[in-house]
mmCIF file with all atom_site columns, C-alpha atoms in Angstrom:
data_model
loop_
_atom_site.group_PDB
_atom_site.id
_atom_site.type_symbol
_atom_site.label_atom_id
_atom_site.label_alt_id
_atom_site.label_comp_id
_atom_site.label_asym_id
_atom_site.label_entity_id
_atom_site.label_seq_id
_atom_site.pdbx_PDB_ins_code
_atom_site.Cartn_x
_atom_site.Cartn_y
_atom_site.Cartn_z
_atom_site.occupancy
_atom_site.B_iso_or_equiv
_atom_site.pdbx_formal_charge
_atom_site.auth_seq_id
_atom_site.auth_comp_id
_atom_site.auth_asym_id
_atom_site.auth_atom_id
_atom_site.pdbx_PDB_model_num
ATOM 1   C CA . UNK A 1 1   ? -43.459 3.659   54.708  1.00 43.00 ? 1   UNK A CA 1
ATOM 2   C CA . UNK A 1 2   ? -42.403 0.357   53.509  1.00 50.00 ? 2   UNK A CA 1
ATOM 3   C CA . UNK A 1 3   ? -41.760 1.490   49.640  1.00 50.00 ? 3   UNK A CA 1
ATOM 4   C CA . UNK A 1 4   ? -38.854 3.556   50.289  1.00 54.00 ? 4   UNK A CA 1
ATOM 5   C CA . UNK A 1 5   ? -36.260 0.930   51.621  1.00 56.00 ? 5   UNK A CA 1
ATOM 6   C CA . UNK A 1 6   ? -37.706 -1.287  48.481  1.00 55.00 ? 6   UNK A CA 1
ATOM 7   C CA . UNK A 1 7   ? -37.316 1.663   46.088  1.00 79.00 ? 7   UNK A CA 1
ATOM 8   C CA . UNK A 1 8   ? -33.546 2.806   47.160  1.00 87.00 ? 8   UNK A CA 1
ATOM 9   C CA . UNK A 1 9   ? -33.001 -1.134  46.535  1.00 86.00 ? 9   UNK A CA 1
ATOM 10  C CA . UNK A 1 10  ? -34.602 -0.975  43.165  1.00 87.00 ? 10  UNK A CA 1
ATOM 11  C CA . UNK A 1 11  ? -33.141 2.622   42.161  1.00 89.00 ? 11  UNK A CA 1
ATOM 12  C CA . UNK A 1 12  ? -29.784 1.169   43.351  1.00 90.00 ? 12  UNK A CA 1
ATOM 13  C CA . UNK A 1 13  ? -30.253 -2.095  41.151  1.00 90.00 ? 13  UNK A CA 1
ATOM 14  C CA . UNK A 1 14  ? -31.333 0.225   37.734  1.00 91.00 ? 14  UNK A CA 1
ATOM 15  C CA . UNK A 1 15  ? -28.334 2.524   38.455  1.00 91.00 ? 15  UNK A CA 1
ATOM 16  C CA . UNK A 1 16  ? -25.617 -0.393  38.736  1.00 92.00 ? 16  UNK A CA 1
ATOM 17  C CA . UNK A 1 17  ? -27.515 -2.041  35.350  1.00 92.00 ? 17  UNK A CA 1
ATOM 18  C CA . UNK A 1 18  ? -27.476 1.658   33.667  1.00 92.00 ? 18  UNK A CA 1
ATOM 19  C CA . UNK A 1 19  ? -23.600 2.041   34.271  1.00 93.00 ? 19  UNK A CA 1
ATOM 20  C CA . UNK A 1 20  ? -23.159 -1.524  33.509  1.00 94.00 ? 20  UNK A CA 1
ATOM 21  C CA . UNK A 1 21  ? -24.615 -1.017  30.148  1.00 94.00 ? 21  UNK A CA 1
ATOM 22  C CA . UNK A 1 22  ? -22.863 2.381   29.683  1.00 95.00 ? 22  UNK A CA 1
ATOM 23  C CA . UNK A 1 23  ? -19.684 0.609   30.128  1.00 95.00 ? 23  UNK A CA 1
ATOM 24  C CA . UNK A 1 24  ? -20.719 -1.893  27.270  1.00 95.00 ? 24  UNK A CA 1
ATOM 25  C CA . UNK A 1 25  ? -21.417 0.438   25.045  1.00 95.00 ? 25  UNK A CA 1
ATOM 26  C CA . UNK A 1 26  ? -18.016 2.837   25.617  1.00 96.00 ? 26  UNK A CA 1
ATOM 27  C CA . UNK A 1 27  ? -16.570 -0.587  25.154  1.00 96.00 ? 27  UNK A CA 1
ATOM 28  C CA . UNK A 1 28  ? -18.230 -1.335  21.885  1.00 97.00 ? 28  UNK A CA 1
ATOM 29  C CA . UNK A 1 29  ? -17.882 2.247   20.588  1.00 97.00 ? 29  UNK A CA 1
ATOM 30  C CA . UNK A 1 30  ? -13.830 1.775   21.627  1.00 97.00 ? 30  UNK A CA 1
ATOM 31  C CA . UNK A 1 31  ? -13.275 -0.977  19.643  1.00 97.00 ? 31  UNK A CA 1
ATOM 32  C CA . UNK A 1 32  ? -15.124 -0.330  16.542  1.00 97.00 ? 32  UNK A CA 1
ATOM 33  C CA . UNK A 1 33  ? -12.755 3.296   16.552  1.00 97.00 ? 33  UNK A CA 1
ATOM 34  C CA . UNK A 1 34  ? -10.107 1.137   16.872  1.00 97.00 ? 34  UNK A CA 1
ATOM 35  C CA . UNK A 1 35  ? -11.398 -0.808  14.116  1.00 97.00 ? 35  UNK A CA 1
ATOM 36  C CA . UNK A 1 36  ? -11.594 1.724   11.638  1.00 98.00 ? 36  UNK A CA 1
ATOM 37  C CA . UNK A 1 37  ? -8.259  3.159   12.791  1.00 98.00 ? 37  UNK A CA 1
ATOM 38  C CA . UNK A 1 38  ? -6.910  0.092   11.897  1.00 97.00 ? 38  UNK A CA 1
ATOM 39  C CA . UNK A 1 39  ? -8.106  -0.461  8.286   1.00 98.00 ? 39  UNK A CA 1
ATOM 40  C CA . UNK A 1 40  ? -7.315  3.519   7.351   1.00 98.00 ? 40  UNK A CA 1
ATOM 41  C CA . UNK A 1 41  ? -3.936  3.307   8.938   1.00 98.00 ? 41  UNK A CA 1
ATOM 42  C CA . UNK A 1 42  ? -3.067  0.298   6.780   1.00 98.00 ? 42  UNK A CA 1
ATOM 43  C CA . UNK A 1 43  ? -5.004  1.326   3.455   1.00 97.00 ? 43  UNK A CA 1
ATOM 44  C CA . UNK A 1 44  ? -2.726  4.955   3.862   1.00 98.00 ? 44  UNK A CA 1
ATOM 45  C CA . UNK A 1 45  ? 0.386   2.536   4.380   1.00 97.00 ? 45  UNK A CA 1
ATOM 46  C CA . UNK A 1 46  ? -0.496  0.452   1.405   1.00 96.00 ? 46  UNK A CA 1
ATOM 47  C CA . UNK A 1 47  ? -1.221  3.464   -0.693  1.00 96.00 ? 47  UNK A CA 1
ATOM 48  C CA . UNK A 1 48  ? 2.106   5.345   0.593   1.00 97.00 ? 48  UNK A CA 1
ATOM 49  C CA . UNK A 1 49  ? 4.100   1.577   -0.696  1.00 96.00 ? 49  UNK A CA 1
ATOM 50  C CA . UNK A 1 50  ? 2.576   1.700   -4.141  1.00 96.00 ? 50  UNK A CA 1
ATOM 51  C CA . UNK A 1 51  ? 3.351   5.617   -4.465  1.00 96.00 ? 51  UNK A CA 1
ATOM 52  C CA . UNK A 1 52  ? 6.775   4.744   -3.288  1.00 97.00 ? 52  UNK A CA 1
ATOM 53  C CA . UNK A 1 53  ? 7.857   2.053   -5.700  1.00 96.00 ? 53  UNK A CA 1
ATOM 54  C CA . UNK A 1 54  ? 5.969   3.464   -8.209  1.00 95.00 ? 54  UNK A CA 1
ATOM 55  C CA . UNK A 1 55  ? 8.288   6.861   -7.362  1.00 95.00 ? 55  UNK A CA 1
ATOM 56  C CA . UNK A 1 56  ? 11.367  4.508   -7.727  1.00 94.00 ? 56  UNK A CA 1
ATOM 57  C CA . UNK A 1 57  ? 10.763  2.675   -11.054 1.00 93.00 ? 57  UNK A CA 1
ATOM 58  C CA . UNK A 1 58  ? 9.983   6.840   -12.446 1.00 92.00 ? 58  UNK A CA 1
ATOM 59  C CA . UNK A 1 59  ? 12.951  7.932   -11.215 1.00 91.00 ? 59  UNK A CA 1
ATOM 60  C CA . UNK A 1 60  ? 14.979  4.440   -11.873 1.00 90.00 ? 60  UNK A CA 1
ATOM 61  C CA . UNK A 1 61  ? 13.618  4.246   -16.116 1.00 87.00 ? 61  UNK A CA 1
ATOM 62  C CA . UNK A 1 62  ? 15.048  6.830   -18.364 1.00 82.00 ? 62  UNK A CA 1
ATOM 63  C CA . UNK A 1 63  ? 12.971  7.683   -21.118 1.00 80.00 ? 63  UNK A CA 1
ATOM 64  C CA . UNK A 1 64  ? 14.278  5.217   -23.906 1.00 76.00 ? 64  UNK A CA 1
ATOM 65  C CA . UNK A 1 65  ? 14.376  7.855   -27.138 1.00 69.00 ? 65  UNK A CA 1
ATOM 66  C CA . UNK A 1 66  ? 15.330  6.991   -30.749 1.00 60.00 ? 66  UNK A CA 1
ATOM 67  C CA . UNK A 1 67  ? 19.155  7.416   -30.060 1.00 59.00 ? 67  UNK A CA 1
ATOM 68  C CA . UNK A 1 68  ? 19.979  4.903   -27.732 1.00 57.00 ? 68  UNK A CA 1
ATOM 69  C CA . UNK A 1 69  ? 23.974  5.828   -27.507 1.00 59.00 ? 69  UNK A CA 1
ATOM 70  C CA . UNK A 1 70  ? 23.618  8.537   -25.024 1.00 65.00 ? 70  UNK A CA 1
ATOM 71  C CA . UNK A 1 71  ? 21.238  6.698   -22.591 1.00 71.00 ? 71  UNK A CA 1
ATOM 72  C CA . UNK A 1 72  ? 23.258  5.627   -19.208 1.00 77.00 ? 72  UNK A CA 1
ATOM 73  C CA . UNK A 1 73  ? 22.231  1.811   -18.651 1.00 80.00 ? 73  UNK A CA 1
ATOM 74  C CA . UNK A 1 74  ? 21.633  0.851   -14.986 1.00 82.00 ? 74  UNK A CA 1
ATOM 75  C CA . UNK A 1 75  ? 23.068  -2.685  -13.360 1.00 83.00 ? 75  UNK A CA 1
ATOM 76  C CA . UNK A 1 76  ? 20.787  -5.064  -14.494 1.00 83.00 ? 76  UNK A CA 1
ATOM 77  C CA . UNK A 1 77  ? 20.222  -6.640  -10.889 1.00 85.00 ? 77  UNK A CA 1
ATOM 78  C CA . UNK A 1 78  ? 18.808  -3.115  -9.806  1.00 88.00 ? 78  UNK A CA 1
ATOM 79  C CA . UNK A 1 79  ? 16.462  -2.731  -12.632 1.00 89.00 ? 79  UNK A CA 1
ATOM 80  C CA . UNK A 1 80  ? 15.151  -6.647  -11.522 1.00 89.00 ? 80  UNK A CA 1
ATOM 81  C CA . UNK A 1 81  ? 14.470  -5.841  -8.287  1.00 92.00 ? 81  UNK A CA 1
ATOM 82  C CA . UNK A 1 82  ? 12.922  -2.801  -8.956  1.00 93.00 ? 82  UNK A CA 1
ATOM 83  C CA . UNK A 1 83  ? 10.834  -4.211  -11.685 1.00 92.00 ? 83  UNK A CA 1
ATOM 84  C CA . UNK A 1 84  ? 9.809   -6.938  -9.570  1.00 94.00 ? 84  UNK A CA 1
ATOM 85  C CA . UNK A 1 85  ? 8.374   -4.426  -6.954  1.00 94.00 ? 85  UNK A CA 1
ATOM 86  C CA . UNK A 1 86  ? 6.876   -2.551  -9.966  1.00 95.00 ? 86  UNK A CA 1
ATOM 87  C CA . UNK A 1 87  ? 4.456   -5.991  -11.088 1.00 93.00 ? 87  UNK A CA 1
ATOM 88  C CA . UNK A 1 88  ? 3.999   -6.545  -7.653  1.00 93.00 ? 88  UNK A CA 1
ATOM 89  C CA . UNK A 1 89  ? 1.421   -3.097  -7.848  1.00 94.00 ? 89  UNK A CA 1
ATOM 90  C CA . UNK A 1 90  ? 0.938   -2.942  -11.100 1.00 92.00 ? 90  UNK A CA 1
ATOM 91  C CA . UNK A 1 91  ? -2.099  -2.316  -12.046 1.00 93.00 ? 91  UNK A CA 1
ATOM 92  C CA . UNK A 1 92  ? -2.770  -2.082  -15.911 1.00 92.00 ? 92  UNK A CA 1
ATOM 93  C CA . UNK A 1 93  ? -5.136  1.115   -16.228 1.00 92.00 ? 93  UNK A CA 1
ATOM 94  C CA . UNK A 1 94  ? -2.951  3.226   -13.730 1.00 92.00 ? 94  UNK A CA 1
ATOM 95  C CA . UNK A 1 95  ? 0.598   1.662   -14.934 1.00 93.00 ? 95  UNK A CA 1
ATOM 96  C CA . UNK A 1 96  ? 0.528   0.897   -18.691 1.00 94.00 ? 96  UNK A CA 1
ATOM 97  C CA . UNK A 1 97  ? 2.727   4.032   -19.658 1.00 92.00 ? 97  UNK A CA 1
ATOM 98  C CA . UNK A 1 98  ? 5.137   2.959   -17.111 1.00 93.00 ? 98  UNK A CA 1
ATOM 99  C CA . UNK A 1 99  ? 5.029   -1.190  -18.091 1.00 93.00 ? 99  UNK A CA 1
ATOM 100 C CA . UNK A 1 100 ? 5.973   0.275   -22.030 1.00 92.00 ? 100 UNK A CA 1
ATOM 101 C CA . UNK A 1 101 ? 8.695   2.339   -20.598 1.00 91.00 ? 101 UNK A CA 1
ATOM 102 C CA . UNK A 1 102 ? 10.051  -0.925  -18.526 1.00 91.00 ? 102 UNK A CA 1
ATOM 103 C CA . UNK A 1 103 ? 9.651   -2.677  -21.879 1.00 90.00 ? 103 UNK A CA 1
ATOM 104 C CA . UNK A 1 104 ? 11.091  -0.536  -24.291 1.00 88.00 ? 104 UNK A CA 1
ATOM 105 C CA . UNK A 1 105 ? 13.994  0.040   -21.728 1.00 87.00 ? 105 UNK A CA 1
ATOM 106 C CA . UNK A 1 106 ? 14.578  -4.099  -21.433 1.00 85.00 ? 106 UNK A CA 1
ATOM 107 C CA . UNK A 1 107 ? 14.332  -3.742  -25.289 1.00 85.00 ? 107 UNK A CA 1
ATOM 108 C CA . UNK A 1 108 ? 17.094  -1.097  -25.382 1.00 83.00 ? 108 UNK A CA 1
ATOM 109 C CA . UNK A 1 109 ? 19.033  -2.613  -23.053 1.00 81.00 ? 109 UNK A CA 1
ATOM 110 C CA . UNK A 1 110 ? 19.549  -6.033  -25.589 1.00 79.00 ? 110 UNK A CA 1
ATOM 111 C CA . UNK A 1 111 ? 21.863  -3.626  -28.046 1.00 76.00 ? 111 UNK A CA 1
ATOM 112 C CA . UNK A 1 112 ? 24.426  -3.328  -24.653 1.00 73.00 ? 112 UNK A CA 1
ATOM 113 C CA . UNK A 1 113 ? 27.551  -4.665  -25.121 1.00 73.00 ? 113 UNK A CA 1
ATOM 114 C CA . UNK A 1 114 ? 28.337  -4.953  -20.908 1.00 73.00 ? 114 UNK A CA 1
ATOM 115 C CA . UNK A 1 115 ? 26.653  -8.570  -19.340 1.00 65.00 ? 115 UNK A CA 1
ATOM 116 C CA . UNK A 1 116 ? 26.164  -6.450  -16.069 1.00 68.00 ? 116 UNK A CA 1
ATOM 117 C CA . UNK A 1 117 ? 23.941  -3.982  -18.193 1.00 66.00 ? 117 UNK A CA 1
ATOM 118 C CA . UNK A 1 118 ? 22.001  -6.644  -20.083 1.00 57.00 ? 118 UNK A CA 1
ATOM 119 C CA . UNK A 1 119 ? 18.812  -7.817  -19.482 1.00 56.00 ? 119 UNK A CA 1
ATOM 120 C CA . UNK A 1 120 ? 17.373  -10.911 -20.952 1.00 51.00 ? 120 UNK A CA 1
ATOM 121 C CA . UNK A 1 121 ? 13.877  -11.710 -19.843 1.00 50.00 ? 121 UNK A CA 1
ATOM 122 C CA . UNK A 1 122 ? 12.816  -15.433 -19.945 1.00 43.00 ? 122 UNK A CA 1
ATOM 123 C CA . UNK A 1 123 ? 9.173   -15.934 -20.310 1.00 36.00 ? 123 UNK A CA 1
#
């Protein structure tokens, strides 16, 4: 006779401490989703950045063949900037074919008669 007000008291108290740790946990398991939302959104956006430039400096680099006559030089201030964004991903087992076409480009470039075209490269 006396147990049941104690036990709806009780039952009452486990049920509000249940749902309070229910809540914790939905709150835990919220964040770390969040979490790893967060580093694969910016790991795709840092591998979509490198495929961009890296897109760029193919399509911005001719292929520098043995007759250098007929190859169109670009401005020199757009091959800069696009080299600079090339070393800033470069990385040298994924990149060296493109690095030795930036080079022997730079290289070809010397023979240009036009400053705008010119490259020189201080080290």
């Amino acid at each position: 006779m006396f147990n049941t007000p104690g036990n709806s008291k009780g039952d009452f108290l486990e049920q509000t401490k249940a749902a309070r740790e229910e809540r914790a946990l939905e709150k835990r398991r919220d964040a770390a989703a969040a979490l790893i939302q967060a580093n694969v959104r910016g790991w795709l956006g840092r591998l979509k950045f490198s495929q961009t430039i890296l897109n760029d400096i193919d399509e911005i680099i001719p292929d520098v063949l043995d007759d250098t006559d007929k190859l169109h030089y670009k401005p020199a201030t757009e091959i800069y900037h696009q080299a600079l964004k090339f070393l800033f991903v470069w990385k040298k087992e994924r990149d060296k074919e493109r690095f030795a076409k930036l080079c022997r480009y730079l290289v070809a470039s010397l023979d240009s008669d036009c400053p705008n075209i010119v490259m020189l490269v201080y080290l």
